[in-house]
């Protein structure tokens, strides 16, 4: 038996959360359950389909770091020969691409030391993710999970080996497949192959707060998403799903249940990691969200932020001898800000700014909402999945504080002197932070 005052279930699968008897969901909710237009199957109905998994390979073009791909156990070239038709038909001319015209997506910008992160290619005819075989994984026993994982490794590595080595693969395609190789200095104990399958979605807690598509909607008339006063983290990714099923064969078909919906940067409430029953458990990864909502949360940077918040919340729970449901979120936010962790997105005030803590605090007073109109230009792409900062989310701290904004901010923090003409925004915020209520952290 393992004993602790507070537990944090940071697993993809949510095994501890499930063992604790917490309510959780697997699969897609109906369109009507949370009033999400893109939820459910093609008829808007709930089902048990789970987003697909695949390997995330790290590969290199540096000659002296290349590791040859080995045949997976039980390799049979006939399992992969059908992929040749995709190249013969002209549907694909590349194996590796940073766009949507290959099979293995080699993300740009490159990683240090001439490496790339390889992933599934969205909406391609041949995919690395396998959403047609993983629905039993979240609630599966060890044997069931091991078999699903084995099939993913066999297909992902077997397809790479086939394209790099089989004599029936056209020379130009084989050459393209060999542009990238596994690395000698990555995952050394597992032959250059990641030891962990990329589990995009498994169980999802149904907690104090269920994160849905409504939590990333724009606030009316505002560039920003709706305000969450109990925010403990931020995200700026799209709602996305690489598919929950496949129509047709592995080499001639398409994924169903796939979606990609851009949204403005959003806040994530504390209740998303808090169970409804267990008083000493926090769940930052298999957190509380609808299938559609989880598509915006299921990223390691966000999980790291939620994990950081879970750590501070657990510490507060222990120090105050109160349940995780009774954590003082204001104190938690202050700990996060002191750690240089954001609870609201202010694009021009980075964590190393001397004013970061004060600006984050004032953002949690709703001071930065309604500063920019809703209709903003889309962020300019910087290549790959990266883009410039979202317009309308700047603090513009050196800008003068005009009369209208002064009146609005004065209503938020009345204690600041009204004799603040000729002040910049940041001068006013600094005063407000110094004069914040004595009950604040």
XYZ file of C-alpha atoms in Angstrom:
441
model
C 0.000 0.000 0.000
C 1.166 3.522 -0.851
C 0.116 6.254 1.552
C 0.191 10.000 0.957
C -1.673 13.073 2.093
C -2.428 14.085 -1.503
C -2.077 12.095 -4.726
C -1.579 13.471 -8.238
C -2.624 11.195 -11.104
C -0.394 12.462 -13.916
C -0.895 9.401 -16.140
C -2.335 9.508 -19.660
C -4.781 6.800 -18.720
C -6.148 8.105 -15.405
C -5.740 4.718 -13.729
C -5.506 6.092 -10.192
C -8.480 8.359 -10.744
C -10.535 5.396 -11.964
C -9.384 3.193 -9.067
C -10.469 5.925 -6.657
C -14.003 5.529 -8.000
C -14.225 8.918 -9.681
C -16.672 9.357 -12.529
C -14.961 9.522 -15.912
C -15.811 9.390 -19.611
C -14.333 7.445 -22.518
C -15.199 8.384 -26.076
C -17.264 11.126 -27.631
C -20.216 12.869 -25.996
C -23.320 13.683 -27.987
C -23.722 17.078 -29.579
C -26.493 17.907 -27.135
C -24.744 16.917 -23.885
C -22.676 20.097 -23.648
C -24.215 21.923 -26.628
C -21.068 21.533 -28.738
C -21.816 21.735 -32.494
C -18.782 19.618 -33.471
C -19.336 16.884 -30.853
C -20.417 13.295 -31.452
C -20.461 11.247 -34.629
C -21.833 12.383 -37.999
C -25.339 12.258 -36.496
C -24.276 14.110 -33.354
C -24.597 11.022 -31.207
C -22.277 9.815 -28.448
C -20.078 6.769 -28.976
C -17.051 5.058 -27.473
C -14.577 6.153 -30.134
C -11.246 7.514 -28.861
C -8.784 9.718 -30.714
C -6.012 7.793 -32.496
C -2.504 7.115 -31.186
C 0.855 6.818 -32.938
C 4.590 7.005 -32.284
C 6.336 10.389 -32.103
C 9.729 9.624 -33.621
C 12.820 11.803 -33.273
C 14.839 11.587 -36.497
C 18.000 13.110 -37.905
C 19.804 13.959 -41.136
C 23.198 14.217 -39.442
C 25.234 11.446 -41.033
C 27.249 10.323 -38.023
C 24.150 10.160 -35.802
C 22.013 7.976 -38.070
C 20.706 4.648 -36.791
C 19.302 2.145 -39.330
C 15.661 1.134 -38.848
C 15.353 -2.490 -37.757
C 12.548 -4.815 -38.787
C 9.885 -5.028 -36.098
C 9.286 -8.474 -34.645
C 7.121 -10.589 -36.942
C 7.709 -8.292 -39.938
C 5.933 -9.332 -43.134
C 6.423 -7.051 -46.154
C 2.989 -8.041 -47.471
C 1.428 -6.108 -44.592
C 2.761 -2.904 -46.152
C 2.894 -3.577 -49.894
C -0.467 -1.894 -50.509
C 1.138 1.474 -49.796
C 2.845 1.244 -53.195
C -0.481 2.001 -54.881
C -0.569 5.405 -53.178
C 2.641 6.385 -54.942
C 1.689 4.724 -58.234
C -1.545 6.716 -58.309
C 0.275 9.981 -57.684
C -1.641 10.658 -54.448
C 1.705 10.881 -52.690
C 5.174 11.667 -54.027
C 6.944 12.036 -50.698
C 7.443 9.980 -47.571
C 8.620 12.833 -45.335
C 7.139 16.325 -45.485
C 6.642 19.253 -43.148
C 3.238 19.810 -44.767
C 0.317 17.584 -45.711
C 1.759 15.905 -48.816
C 3.725 13.107 -47.148
C 3.125 10.186 -44.792
C 5.590 10.923 -41.972
C 5.241 14.568 -40.936
C 8.695 16.026 -40.203
C 7.875 19.129 -38.200
C 9.564 22.458 -38.770
C 11.348 24.331 -37.352
C 13.947 21.668 -36.740
C 14.940 20.567 -33.261
C 18.514 21.242 -32.090
C 21.335 19.192 -33.630
C 19.604 18.690 -36.973
C 16.679 16.658 -35.662
C 12.953 16.704 -36.295
C 9.863 15.571 -34.433
C 7.921 13.142 -36.646
C 4.162 12.840 -36.307
C 0.994 11.725 -38.052
C -0.004 13.805 -41.101
C -3.554 15.207 -40.796
C -6.070 14.390 -43.532
C -3.587 12.278 -45.481
C -4.547 9.015 -47.250
C -1.904 7.060 -45.301
C -1.586 7.844 -41.604
C 0.570 6.853 -38.657
C -2.281 7.169 -36.163
C -4.545 4.141 -35.822
C -7.911 5.234 -34.375
C -9.656 2.099 -35.573
C -7.892 -0.188 -33.065
C -7.507 1.756 -29.802
C -11.014 2.161 -28.372
C -10.423 -0.663 -25.880
C -7.181 0.873 -24.578
C -8.423 3.303 -21.866
C -10.322 0.696 -19.843
C -8.249 -2.246 -21.038
C -6.285 -4.576 -18.786
C -2.515 -4.881 -19.124
C -2.760 -7.572 -21.800
C -5.245 -5.600 -23.903
C -3.177 -2.450 -23.729
C 0.038 -4.304 -24.541
C -1.485 -5.782 -27.702
C -2.775 -2.390 -28.874
C 0.657 -0.871 -28.248
C 2.337 -3.760 -30.092
C 0.174 -3.211 -33.163
C 1.070 0.486 -33.226
C 4.798 -0.214 -32.995
C 4.570 -2.921 -35.648
C 2.731 -0.711 -38.118
C 4.607 2.578 -37.528
C 8.100 1.040 -37.581
C 7.245 -1.636 -40.140
C 5.947 0.973 -42.597
C 9.123 3.037 -42.169
C 11.325 -0.037 -42.676
C 9.363 -1.059 -45.780
C 9.623 2.379 -47.416
C 13.339 2.663 -46.646
C 14.383 -0.843 -47.702
C 11.939 -2.804 -49.859
C 13.165 -3.336 -53.423
C 9.664 -2.818 -54.838
C 9.530 0.756 -53.541
C 10.486 3.122 -56.399
C 14.038 4.407 -56.024
C 12.943 8.051 -55.741
C 10.522 7.184 -52.933
C 13.062 4.983 -51.183
C 15.617 7.799 -51.373
C 13.109 10.220 -49.863
C 12.329 7.736 -47.092
C 16.032 7.539 -46.286
C 16.501 11.302 -45.991
C 15.681 10.915 -42.311
C 16.879 8.234 -39.906
C 16.438 7.274 -36.269
C 19.042 8.771 -33.941
C 21.903 7.023 -32.178
C 21.629 9.415 -29.239
C 17.866 9.261 -28.691
C 16.079 6.451 -26.813
C 19.315 4.484 -26.693
C 17.870 1.664 -24.594
C 15.061 1.029 -27.114
C 16.990 1.157 -30.427
C 16.167 4.792 -31.139
C 12.411 4.214 -30.850
C 10.321 6.016 -28.191
C 9.447 3.653 -25.315
C 6.088 5.401 -24.831
C 3.209 5.382 -27.316
C 1.658 8.809 -27.920
C -1.649 8.438 -26.048
C -3.636 11.428 -27.258
C -6.753 10.616 -25.248
C -7.883 7.906 -22.843
C -10.120 8.301 -19.802
C -11.279 11.823 -18.987
C -12.299 12.797 -15.460
C -15.771 14.258 -14.965
C -14.726 16.684 -12.265
C -15.807 19.856 -10.552
C -15.606 21.647 -13.890
C -15.897 20.085 -17.353
C -13.880 21.988 -19.969
C -15.863 22.247 -23.226
C -15.875 24.249 -26.427
C -17.688 27.009 -24.594
C -14.565 27.693 -22.530
C -12.592 28.799 -25.585
C -15.290 30.944 -27.193
C -14.566 34.624 -27.696
C -15.979 36.970 -25.119
C -18.674 39.080 -26.864
C -17.092 42.024 -28.655
C -13.615 41.074 -27.399
C -10.467 39.666 -28.980
C -10.028 37.472 -25.919
C -11.716 34.224 -24.997
C -14.194 34.298 -22.123
C -12.755 35.143 -18.722
C -12.142 32.482 -16.062
C -11.458 34.052 -12.629
C -10.221 30.690 -11.304
C -7.712 30.128 -14.117
C -4.580 28.124 -13.281
C -3.077 27.766 -16.780
C -3.430 28.952 -20.356
C -3.467 27.366 -23.794
C -3.249 28.712 -27.324
C -3.755 25.632 -29.499
C -6.670 24.612 -31.682
C -9.392 22.157 -30.737
C -8.185 19.184 -32.722
C -8.646 15.479 -33.193
C -6.607 13.293 -35.570
C -9.615 11.034 -35.993
C -11.596 8.533 -33.944
C -12.173 5.929 -36.652
C -11.114 4.939 -40.145
C -13.218 4.310 -43.217
C -11.570 2.021 -45.779
C -8.248 0.194 -45.545
C -5.043 1.359 -43.902
C -3.778 2.503 -47.332
C -6.996 3.462 -49.092
C -9.416 5.365 -46.901
C -9.728 8.269 -44.507
C -10.210 9.045 -40.854
C -13.595 9.871 -39.432
C -14.154 12.174 -36.472
C -11.265 14.442 -37.452
C -11.489 18.170 -36.698
C -9.293 21.264 -36.319
C -10.877 24.463 -34.974
C -8.734 27.570 -34.272
C -9.626 29.603 -31.182
C -8.065 32.583 -29.362
C -5.770 31.881 -26.387
C -7.804 30.588 -23.456
C -7.695 30.128 -19.692
C -8.156 26.809 -17.875
C -10.128 26.755 -14.594
C -8.920 25.008 -11.437
C -11.967 22.719 -11.315
C -10.728 20.928 -14.443
C -8.166 18.999 -12.328
C -10.379 18.507 -9.259
C -12.524 15.377 -8.682
C -16.011 15.625 -7.251
C -15.563 13.018 -4.492
C -11.971 12.202 -3.573
C -10.602 14.920 -1.293
C -6.888 14.214 -1.732
C -6.533 13.605 -5.476
C -5.728 15.925 -8.392
C -5.828 14.912 -12.076
C -3.870 17.262 -14.382
C -3.557 14.984 -17.460
C -6.668 12.788 -17.724
C -8.444 15.965 -16.686
C -12.097 16.930 -16.786
C -13.131 17.835 -20.320
C -15.469 16.819 -23.071
C -13.919 15.019 -26.039
C -14.066 18.266 -28.015
C -12.732 20.340 -25.122
C -9.943 17.847 -24.439
C -8.755 18.424 -28.009
C -7.479 21.830 -26.846
C -5.947 20.602 -23.562
C -4.128 17.414 -24.620
C -0.704 18.951 -25.130
C 2.383 18.437 -22.996
C 3.010 22.178 -22.357
C -0.551 22.506 -21.032
C -0.279 19.273 -19.045
C 2.996 20.572 -17.566
C 1.255 23.806 -16.534
C -1.650 21.887 -15.019
C 0.837 19.620 -13.269
C 2.630 22.628 -11.808
C -0.707 23.957 -10.551
C -1.540 20.531 -9.124
C 1.746 20.499 -7.219
C 1.102 23.876 -5.589
C -2.544 22.969 -4.893
C -1.448 19.732 -3.219
C 1.065 21.667 -1.108
C -1.608 24.149 -0.021
C -4.035 21.330 0.762
C -1.443 19.692 3.013
C -0.315 22.921 4.682
C -3.872 24.040 5.480
C -5.255 20.571 6.209
C -8.084 21.215 3.771
C -9.369 19.150 0.855
C -8.298 19.868 -2.714
C -11.844 21.104 -3.299
C -11.240 23.818 -0.669
C -7.991 25.175 -2.073
C -7.810 28.988 -2.115
C -7.436 29.615 -5.844
C -6.292 33.206 -5.328
C -3.332 31.993 -3.255
C -2.691 29.265 -5.817
C -2.611 31.827 -8.626
C -0.118 33.949 -6.682
C 2.181 30.927 -6.266
C 1.959 30.268 -10.001
C 2.669 33.900 -10.892
C 5.655 33.897 -8.535
C 6.831 30.792 -10.378
C 6.465 32.815 -13.618
C 3.563 30.704 -14.788
C 0.752 32.482 -16.640
C -2.945 32.277 -15.865
C -3.876 34.742 -18.627
C -2.198 35.358 -21.980
C -0.510 38.788 -22.255
C 1.613 38.486 -25.373
C 4.072 41.328 -24.748
C 4.780 40.641 -21.056
C 6.967 37.513 -20.923
C 7.742 35.592 -17.722
C 11.116 37.308 -17.293
C 9.523 40.765 -17.215
C 9.905 42.604 -13.894
C 6.178 43.367 -14.121
C 5.014 39.832 -14.935
C 3.530 39.096 -11.492
C 1.666 42.413 -11.250
C 0.364 42.127 -14.802
C -0.817 38.560 -14.283
C -2.546 39.579 -11.053
C -4.294 42.480 -12.778
C -5.302 40.217 -15.639
C -7.087 38.059 -13.067
C -9.076 41.160 -12.070
C -10.328 41.166 -15.689
C -8.331 44.294 -16.496
C -7.176 43.128 -19.942
C -10.516 42.017 -21.315
C -12.389 44.323 -23.679
C -9.202 46.195 -24.667
C -9.300 45.066 -28.309
C -12.154 44.462 -30.724
C -13.194 40.923 -31.581
C -12.295 41.211 -35.273
C -8.522 40.749 -35.302
C -6.247 39.519 -38.129
C -5.240 35.881 -37.964
C -1.741 35.257 -36.590
C 0.910 35.068 -39.293
C 2.485 31.651 -39.709
C 6.137 31.264 -38.745
C 6.352 27.805 -40.297
C 5.084 24.442 -39.154
C 2.630 24.754 -36.279
C 4.113 28.016 -35.027
C 2.709 31.489 -35.543
C 3.133 35.049 -34.371
C 1.424 36.213 -31.201
C -2.329 36.648 -31.403
C -3.330 40.237 -32.132
C -5.407 42.025 -29.515
C -3.712 40.256 -26.595
C -1.006 42.820 -25.868
C -0.736 44.683 -22.600
C 0.798 47.765 -24.274
C 2.182 48.721 -20.895
C 3.948 51.880 -22.017
C 0.817 53.297 -23.666
C -0.741 56.307 -21.903
C -3.776 55.597 -19.752
C -6.657 57.386 -21.470
C -9.682 58.679 -19.581
C -12.036 55.861 -20.594
C -9.645 53.100 -19.572
C -8.712 54.927 -16.358
C -12.374 55.064 -15.357
C -12.820 51.392 -16.086
C -9.710 50.329 -14.208
C -10.616 52.647 -11.326
C -13.833 50.677 -10.959
C -11.800 47.471 -10.654
C -9.330 48.829 -8.074
C -10.911 51.948 -6.525
C -8.058 52.378 -4.028
C -5.736 53.722 -6.726
C -5.581 57.500 -6.581
C -7.806 59.251 -9.094
C -4.988 61.727 -9.697
C -3.348 59.438 -12.242
C -3.360 61.574 -15.366
C -0.275 61.327 -17.574
C 0.392 57.845 -16.225
C 1.227 54.922 -18.450
C -0.726 51.702 -18.118
C 2.079 49.957 -16.270
C 2.500 52.808 -13.780
C -1.170 52.479 -12.892
C -0.949 48.673 -12.638
C 2.081 48.946 -10.345
C 0.121 51.210 -8.013
C -2.871 48.893 -8.112
C -0.718 45.870 -7.305
C 0.816 47.605 -4.288
C -2.622 48.582 -3.022
C -4.333 45.258 -3.686
C -6.646 44.095 -0.906
C -4.948 42.931 2.266
C -6.843 39.669 1.870
C -5.055 38.978 -1.404
C -1.843 36.947 -1.404
